[in-house]
Amino acid sequence: MEKRNFNLVLHTTKENLEHIAHALDDYINGKHELFAKANQYLNNESIRCSHRVHWSWESNESGDLVLKSGRKETQDVVSEEKIYDFFTTGDKCMGVKEDLTTMKILWFTLADSTVHPIVIDDDNFEQELESRVAVRARKDRKDKFRQLSHEESMLMQNVCLIHGDLIQAILDPWYLVNAVTLCEENLNRIRHHQQFVHLCSGT
């Protein structure tokens, strides 16, 4: 496996996050009963679930999206530009509490070649009413993010969106690795295509 830095953001209910975070801690520290040597694949020892379960989504009085911290010593993150920076810098494994009405948002910046955001979800992206994933894209960091339509978002499948097969993910330890690799190959192939540039910029 190619060594790289990564951030992992878990979106699910508070109850699920507690169980997942403990399992990940055990995995990373080589204590998981099924993956005793799994941490050999991790090249950054600072990755821990230290940020787990204390984040949630809110909106402030100005209508800005807020990544709300549940800890007094940790500041909230306000505005989607700053949330993008927070998600894509440093090394973190964090949990964001959600319920069945919460949208998962993927922010994509075409010019930011060092960042490849990917959402893995078992929702059916092709069914607009069933999907709870929203894609917001921009061409450059100086630009504002824009909301992609459902039709436009479908072009992000196997580029930034993975419709996860839960059964295969359990049966095949390399299922998600292969899915992410496919996304990377596809993005490298289409990043400079005019249609994809237009998709991100909206012009």
PDB file of C-alpha atoms in Angstrom:
ATOM      1  CA  MET A   1       0.000   0.000   0.000  1.00  0.00           C
ATOM      2  CA  GLU A   2       1.148   3.508  -0.761  1.00  0.00           C
ATOM      3  CA  LYS A   3       1.762   5.430   2.443  1.00  0.00           C
ATOM      4  CA  ARG A   4      -0.158   8.685   2.773  1.00  0.00           C
ATOM      5  CA  ASN A   5      -1.730  11.000   5.293  1.00  0.00           C
ATOM      6  CA  PHE A   6      -5.467  10.810   5.713  1.00  0.00           C
ATOM      7  CA  ASN A   7      -8.344  12.090   7.808  1.00  0.00           C
ATOM      8  CA  LEU A   8     -11.305   9.919   8.699  1.00  0.00           C
ATOM      9  CA  VAL A   9     -14.661  11.555   9.491  1.00  0.00           C
ATOM     10  CA  LEU A  10     -17.374   9.245  10.800  1.00  0.00           C
ATOM     11  CA  HIS A  11     -21.001  10.344  10.360  1.00  0.00           C
ATOM     12  CA  THR A  12     -23.549   8.355  12.335  1.00  0.00           C
ATOM     13  CA  THR A  13     -25.567   8.386  15.561  1.00  0.00           C
ATOM     14  CA  LYS A  14     -23.887   9.045  18.894  1.00  0.00           C
ATOM     15  CA  GLU A  15     -24.538   5.461  20.023  1.00  0.00           C
ATOM     16  CA  ASN A  16     -22.885   4.003  16.916  1.00  0.00           C
ATOM     17  CA  LEU A  17     -19.951   6.397  17.144  1.00  0.00           C
ATOM     18  CA  GLU A  18     -19.052   5.208  20.638  1.00  0.00           C
ATOM     19  CA  HIS A  19     -18.780   1.578  19.478  1.00  0.00           C
ATOM     20  CA  ILE A  20     -16.981   2.430  16.231  1.00  0.00           C
ATOM     21  CA  ALA A  21     -14.482   4.722  17.939  1.00  0.00           C
ATOM     22  CA  HIS A  22     -13.519   2.072  20.494  1.00  0.00           C
ATOM     23  CA  ALA A  23     -13.114  -0.531  17.729  1.00  0.00           C
ATOM     24  CA  LEU A  24     -10.903   1.843  15.729  1.00  0.00           C
ATOM     25  CA  ASP A  25      -8.769   2.618  18.766  1.00  0.00           C
ATOM     26  CA  ASP A  26      -8.251  -1.108  19.295  1.00  0.00           C
ATOM     27  CA  TYR A  27      -7.455  -1.592  15.598  1.00  0.00           C
ATOM     28  CA  ILE A  28      -4.918   1.225  15.484  1.00  0.00           C
ATOM     29  CA  ASN A  29      -3.204   0.049  18.650  1.00  0.00           C
ATOM     30  CA  GLY A  30      -3.055  -3.588  17.516  1.00  0.00           C
ATOM     31  CA  LYS A  31      -5.550  -4.721  20.169  1.00  0.00           C
ATOM     32  CA  HIS A  32      -8.468  -5.693  17.934  1.00  0.00           C
ATOM     33  CA  GLU A  33      -9.127  -9.417  18.251  1.00  0.00           C
ATOM     34  CA  LEU A  34      -9.628  -9.822  14.481  1.00  0.00           C
ATOM     35  CA  PHE A  35      -6.800  -7.533  13.335  1.00  0.00           C
ATOM     36  CA  ALA A  36      -3.906  -8.001  15.720  1.00  0.00           C
ATOM     37  CA  LYS A  37      -1.338  -6.677  13.230  1.00  0.00           C
ATOM     38  CA  ALA A  38      -3.550  -4.228  11.330  1.00  0.00           C
ATOM     39  CA  ASN A  39      -1.664  -1.149  12.484  1.00  0.00           C
ATOM     40  CA  GLN A  40       1.255  -2.119  10.230  1.00  0.00           C
ATOM     41  CA  TYR A  41      -0.730  -0.420   7.448  1.00  0.00           C
ATOM     42  CA  LEU A  42      -0.827   2.939   9.254  1.00  0.00           C
ATOM     43  CA  ASN A  43       2.148   5.206   8.759  1.00  0.00           C
ATOM     44  CA  ASN A  44       1.014   8.007  11.072  1.00  0.00           C
ATOM     45  CA  GLU A  45       1.012   7.074  14.737  1.00  0.00           C
ATOM     46  CA  SER A  46      -0.807  10.297  15.675  1.00  0.00           C
ATOM     47  CA  ILE A  47      -4.048   9.015  14.151  1.00  0.00           C
ATOM     48  CA  ARG A  48      -6.335   8.276  17.075  1.00  0.00           C
ATOM     49  CA  CYS A  49     -10.017   8.698  17.782  1.00  0.00           C
ATOM     50  CA  SER A  50      -9.281  11.592  20.118  1.00  0.00           C
ATOM     51  CA  HIS A  51     -11.875  13.838  18.430  1.00  0.00           C
ATOM     52  CA  ARG A  52     -14.644  11.289  18.613  1.00  0.00           C
ATOM     53  CA  VAL A  53     -18.304  11.938  19.231  1.00  0.00           C
ATOM     54  CA  HIS A  54     -18.128  15.570  20.217  1.00  0.00           C
ATOM     55  CA  TRP A  55     -19.058  17.252  16.930  1.00  0.00           C
ATOM     56  CA  SER A  56     -22.477  18.023  15.446  1.00  0.00           C
ATOM     57  CA  TRP A  57     -24.029  20.232  12.767  1.00  0.00           C
ATOM     58  CA  GLU A  58     -25.849  23.492  13.475  1.00  0.00           C
ATOM     59  CA  SER A  59     -26.695  26.779  11.745  1.00  0.00           C
ATOM     60  CA  ASN A  60     -26.042  30.168  13.327  1.00  0.00           C
ATOM     61  CA  GLU A  61     -28.253  33.265  13.194  1.00  0.00           C
ATOM     62  CA  SER A  62     -26.584  34.376   9.957  1.00  0.00           C
ATOM     63  CA  GLY A  63     -27.439  31.089   8.300  1.00  0.00           C
ATOM     64  CA  ASP A  64     -23.825  29.877   8.233  1.00  0.00           C
ATOM     65  CA  LEU A  65     -23.167  26.188   8.646  1.00  0.00           C
ATOM     66  CA  VAL A  66     -21.436  25.450  11.958  1.00  0.00           C
ATOM     67  CA  LEU A  67     -19.468  22.388  12.945  1.00  0.00           C
ATOM     68  CA  LYS A  68     -20.360  22.508  16.626  1.00  0.00           C
ATOM     69  CA  SER A  69     -17.931  21.256  19.227  1.00  0.00           C
ATOM     70  CA  GLY A  70     -19.257  19.542  22.337  1.00  0.00           C
ATOM     71  CA  ARG A  71     -16.154  20.444  24.329  1.00  0.00           C
ATOM     72  CA  LYS A  72     -15.514  23.822  25.912  1.00  0.00           C
ATOM     73  CA  GLU A  73     -11.803  23.660  25.136  1.00  0.00           C
ATOM     74  CA  THR A  74     -12.432  23.159  21.404  1.00  0.00           C
ATOM     75  CA  GLN A  75     -13.721  25.988  19.222  1.00  0.00           C
ATOM     76  CA  ASP A  76     -16.630  25.648  16.809  1.00  0.00           C
ATOM     77  CA  VAL A  77     -15.816  25.811  13.085  1.00  0.00           C
ATOM     78  CA  VAL A  78     -17.954  28.372  11.261  1.00  0.00           C
ATOM     79  CA  SER A  79     -18.495  28.625   7.459  1.00  0.00           C
ATOM     80  CA  GLU A  80     -18.055  25.878   4.921  1.00  0.00           C
ATOM     81  CA  GLU A  81     -14.699  27.237   3.740  1.00  0.00           C
ATOM     82  CA  LYS A  82     -13.256  26.855   7.248  1.00  0.00           C
ATOM     83  CA  ILE A  83     -14.960  23.478   7.690  1.00  0.00           C
ATOM     84  CA  TYR A  84     -13.306  22.321   4.453  1.00  0.00           C
ATOM     85  CA  ASP A  85      -9.917  23.458   5.773  1.00  0.00           C
ATOM     86  CA  PHE A  86     -10.568  21.757   9.119  1.00  0.00           C
ATOM     87  CA  PHE A  87     -11.499  18.450   7.471  1.00  0.00           C
ATOM     88  CA  THR A  88      -8.580  18.487   5.046  1.00  0.00           C
ATOM     89  CA  THR A  89      -5.655  19.585   7.235  1.00  0.00           C
ATOM     90  CA  GLY A  90      -3.808  17.870  10.053  1.00  0.00           C
ATOM     91  CA  ASP A  91      -4.319  14.224  10.914  1.00  0.00           C
ATOM     92  CA  LYS A  92      -7.567  13.360  12.610  1.00  0.00           C
ATOM     93  CA  CYS A  93     -10.103  10.635  13.138  1.00  0.00           C
ATOM     94  CA  MET A  94     -13.302  12.272  14.322  1.00  0.00           C
ATOM     95  CA  GLY A  95     -16.974  11.540  14.808  1.00  0.00           C
ATOM     96  CA  VAL A  96     -19.857  13.818  13.794  1.00  0.00           C
ATOM     97  CA  LYS A  97     -23.213  13.069  15.385  1.00  0.00           C
ATOM     98  CA  GLU A  98     -26.171  12.906  13.041  1.00  0.00           C
ATOM     99  CA  ASP A  99     -29.715  11.635  12.793  1.00  0.00           C
ATOM    100  CA  LEU A 100     -31.826  10.352   9.903  1.00  0.00           C
ATOM    101  CA  THR A 101     -32.547  13.909   8.706  1.00  0.00           C
ATOM    102  CA  THR A 102     -28.931  15.072   8.558  1.00  0.00           C
ATOM    103  CA  MET A 103     -27.290  15.521   5.168  1.00  0.00           C
ATOM    104  CA  LYS A 104     -23.729  14.366   4.661  1.00  0.00           C
ATOM    105  CA  ILE A 105     -21.886  17.114   2.787  1.00  0.00           C
ATOM    106  CA  LEU A 106     -18.898  16.514   0.538  1.00  0.00           C
ATOM    107  CA  TRP A 107     -16.823  19.612  -0.285  1.00  0.00           C
ATOM    108  CA  PHE A 108     -14.624  19.343  -3.372  1.00  0.00           C
ATOM    109  CA  THR A 109     -12.040  21.851  -4.648  1.00  0.00           C
ATOM    110  CA  LEU A 110     -10.814  21.027  -8.145  1.00  0.00           C
ATOM    111  CA  ALA A 111      -7.520  22.938  -7.889  1.00  0.00           C
ATOM    112  CA  ASP A 112      -6.613  21.325  -4.557  1.00  0.00           C
ATOM    113  CA  SER A 113      -4.721  18.351  -5.954  1.00  0.00           C
ATOM    114  CA  THR A 114      -3.390  17.373  -2.509  1.00  0.00           C
ATOM    115  CA  VAL A 115      -6.894  16.584  -1.214  1.00  0.00           C
ATOM    116  CA  HIS A 116      -9.283  13.919  -2.460  1.00  0.00           C
ATOM    117  CA  PRO A 117     -12.488  13.907  -0.395  1.00  0.00           C
ATOM    118  CA  ILE A 118     -14.499  10.699  -0.596  1.00  0.00           C
ATOM    119  CA  VAL A 119     -17.853   9.836   0.948  1.00  0.00           C
ATOM    120  CA  ILE A 120     -18.586   6.144   1.480  1.00  0.00           C
ATOM    121  CA  ASP A 121     -22.257   5.537   2.167  1.00  0.00           C
ATOM    122  CA  ASP A 122     -24.773   2.741   1.733  1.00  0.00           C
ATOM    123  CA  ASP A 123     -27.458   5.180   0.517  1.00  0.00           C
ATOM    124  CA  ASN A 124     -28.679   4.754  -3.036  1.00  0.00           C
ATOM    125  CA  PHE A 125     -27.193   7.856  -4.663  1.00  0.00           C
ATOM    126  CA  GLU A 126     -29.195   7.315  -7.845  1.00  0.00           C
ATOM    127  CA  GLN A 127     -32.492   7.811  -6.022  1.00  0.00           C
ATOM    128  CA  GLU A 128     -32.674  11.520  -5.238  1.00  0.00           C
ATOM    129  CA  LEU A 129     -35.229  11.103  -2.451  1.00  0.00           C
ATOM    130  CA  GLU A 130     -33.200   8.356  -0.768  1.00  0.00           C
ATOM    131  CA  SER A 131     -29.767   9.964  -0.906  1.00  0.00           C
ATOM    132  CA  ARG A 132     -28.637  12.063   2.067  1.00  0.00           C
ATOM    133  CA  VAL A 133     -25.346  13.111   0.462  1.00  0.00           C
ATOM    134  CA  ALA A 134     -24.957  16.668  -0.847  1.00  0.00           C
ATOM    135  CA  VAL A 135     -22.005  17.609  -3.064  1.00  0.00           C
ATOM    136  CA  ARG A 136     -20.680  21.175  -3.015  1.00  0.00           C
ATOM    137  CA  ALA A 137     -17.870  21.999  -5.413  1.00  0.00           C
ATOM    138  CA  ARG A 138     -15.677  24.872  -6.533  1.00  0.00           C
ATOM    139  CA  LYS A 139     -12.868  25.278  -9.026  1.00  0.00           C
ATOM    140  CA  ASP A 140     -10.403  27.140  -6.810  1.00  0.00           C
ATOM    141  CA  ARG A 141     -10.016  28.095  -3.143  1.00  0.00           C
ATOM    142  CA  LYS A 142     -10.862  31.715  -3.938  1.00  0.00           C
ATOM    143  CA  ASP A 143     -14.259  30.637  -5.307  1.00  0.00           C
ATOM    144  CA  LYS A 144     -17.456  30.021  -3.398  1.00  0.00           C
ATOM    145  CA  PHE A 145     -18.765  26.487  -3.131  1.00  0.00           C
ATOM    146  CA  ARG A 146     -21.879  25.754  -5.175  1.00  0.00           C
ATOM    147  CA  GLN A 147     -24.458  23.036  -4.672  1.00  0.00           C
ATOM    148  CA  LEU A 148     -24.446  20.380  -7.378  1.00  0.00           C
ATOM    149  CA  SER A 149     -27.780  19.169  -8.628  1.00  0.00           C
ATOM    150  CA  HIS A 150     -28.656  15.520  -8.187  1.00  0.00           C
ATOM    151  CA  GLU A 151     -27.889  14.889 -11.861  1.00  0.00           C
ATOM    152  CA  GLU A 152     -24.507  16.601 -11.536  1.00  0.00           C
ATOM    153  CA  SER A 153     -23.743  14.704  -8.336  1.00  0.00           C
ATOM    154  CA  MET A 154     -24.195  11.410 -10.168  1.00  0.00           C
ATOM    155  CA  LEU A 155     -21.087  12.284 -12.208  1.00  0.00           C
ATOM    156  CA  MET A 156     -19.141  12.124  -8.950  1.00  0.00           C
ATOM    157  CA  GLN A 157     -19.882   8.429  -8.437  1.00  0.00           C
ATOM    158  CA  ASN A 158     -16.670   6.410  -8.235  1.00  0.00           C
ATOM    159  CA  VAL A 159     -14.788   9.707  -8.201  1.00  0.00           C
ATOM    160  CA  CYS A 160     -15.780  11.150  -4.823  1.00  0.00           C
ATOM    161  CA  LEU A 161     -18.847   9.076  -3.974  1.00  0.00           C
ATOM    162  CA  ILE A 162     -18.760   5.363  -3.175  1.00  0.00           C
ATOM    163  CA  HIS A 163     -22.008   3.449  -2.834  1.00  0.00           C
ATOM    164  CA  GLY A 164     -20.771   0.987  -0.238  1.00  0.00           C
ATOM    165  CA  ASP A 165     -21.851  -2.631  -0.228  1.00  0.00           C
ATOM    166  CA  LEU A 166     -21.904  -3.530   3.463  1.00  0.00           C
ATOM    167  CA  ILE A 167     -21.770  -7.272   2.874  1.00  0.00           C
ATOM    168  CA  GLN A 168     -18.773  -7.024   0.556  1.00  0.00           C
ATOM    169  CA  ALA A 169     -17.034  -4.664   2.968  1.00  0.00           C
ATOM    170  CA  ILE A 170     -17.320  -7.345   5.663  1.00  0.00           C
ATOM    171  CA  LEU A 171     -16.377 -10.297   3.465  1.00  0.00           C
ATOM    172  CA  ASP A 172     -13.508  -8.661   1.556  1.00  0.00           C
ATOM    173  CA  PRO A 173     -10.873  -6.812   3.653  1.00  0.00           C
ATOM    174  CA  TRP A 174      -9.671  -5.018   0.499  1.00  0.00           C
ATOM    175  CA  TYR A 175     -13.105  -3.981  -0.761  1.00  0.00           C
ATOM    176  CA  LEU A 176     -12.919  -0.362   0.423  1.00  0.00           C
ATOM    177  CA  VAL A 177      -9.238  -0.006  -0.458  1.00  0.00           C
ATOM    178  CA  ASN A 178     -10.027  -1.080  -4.018  1.00  0.00           C
ATOM    179  CA  ALA A 179     -13.013   1.268  -4.157  1.00  0.00           C
ATOM    180  CA  VAL A 180     -10.871   4.224  -3.051  1.00  0.00           C
ATOM    181  CA  THR A 181      -8.164   3.260  -5.560  1.00  0.00           C
ATOM    182  CA  LEU A 182     -10.771   3.310  -8.341  1.00  0.00           C
ATOM    183  CA  CYS A 183     -11.850   6.804  -7.262  1.00  0.00           C
ATOM    184  CA  GLU A 184      -8.259   8.010  -7.369  1.00  0.00           C
ATOM    185  CA  GLU A 185      -7.711   6.580 -10.843  1.00  0.00           C
ATOM    186  CA  ASN A 186     -10.923   8.133 -12.143  1.00  0.00           C
ATOM    187  CA  LEU A 187     -10.172  11.567 -10.667  1.00  0.00           C
ATOM    188  CA  ASN A 188      -6.664  11.580 -12.125  1.00  0.00           C
ATOM    189  CA  ARG A 189      -8.155  10.693 -15.498  1.00  0.00           C
ATOM    190  CA  ILE A 190     -10.873  13.361 -15.643  1.00  0.00           C
ATOM    191  CA  ARG A 191      -9.513  16.192 -13.447  1.00  0.00           C
ATOM    192  CA  HIS A 192      -8.573  18.396 -16.420  1.00  0.00           C
ATOM    193  CA  HIS A 193     -11.414  17.407 -18.755  1.00  0.00           C
ATOM    194  CA  GLN A 194     -13.462  20.429 -19.764  1.00  0.00           C
ATOM    195  CA  GLN A 195     -16.752  18.835 -18.735  1.00  0.00           C
ATOM    196  CA  PHE A 196     -15.456  18.133 -15.238  1.00  0.00           C
ATOM    197  CA  VAL A 197     -13.975  21.625 -14.873  1.00  0.00           C
ATOM    198  CA  HIS A 198     -17.369  23.042 -15.885  1.00  0.00           C
ATOM    199  CA  LEU A 199     -19.076  20.764 -13.375  1.00  0.00           C
ATOM    200  CA  CYS A 200     -16.989  22.171 -10.516  1.00  0.00           C
ATOM    201  CA  SER A 201     -17.046  25.802 -11.573  1.00  0.00           C
ATOM    202  CA  GLY A 202     -20.625  25.999 -12.843  1.00  0.00           C
ATOM    203  CA  THR A 203     -19.507  28.195 -15.748  1.00  0.00           C
TER     204      THR A 203
END
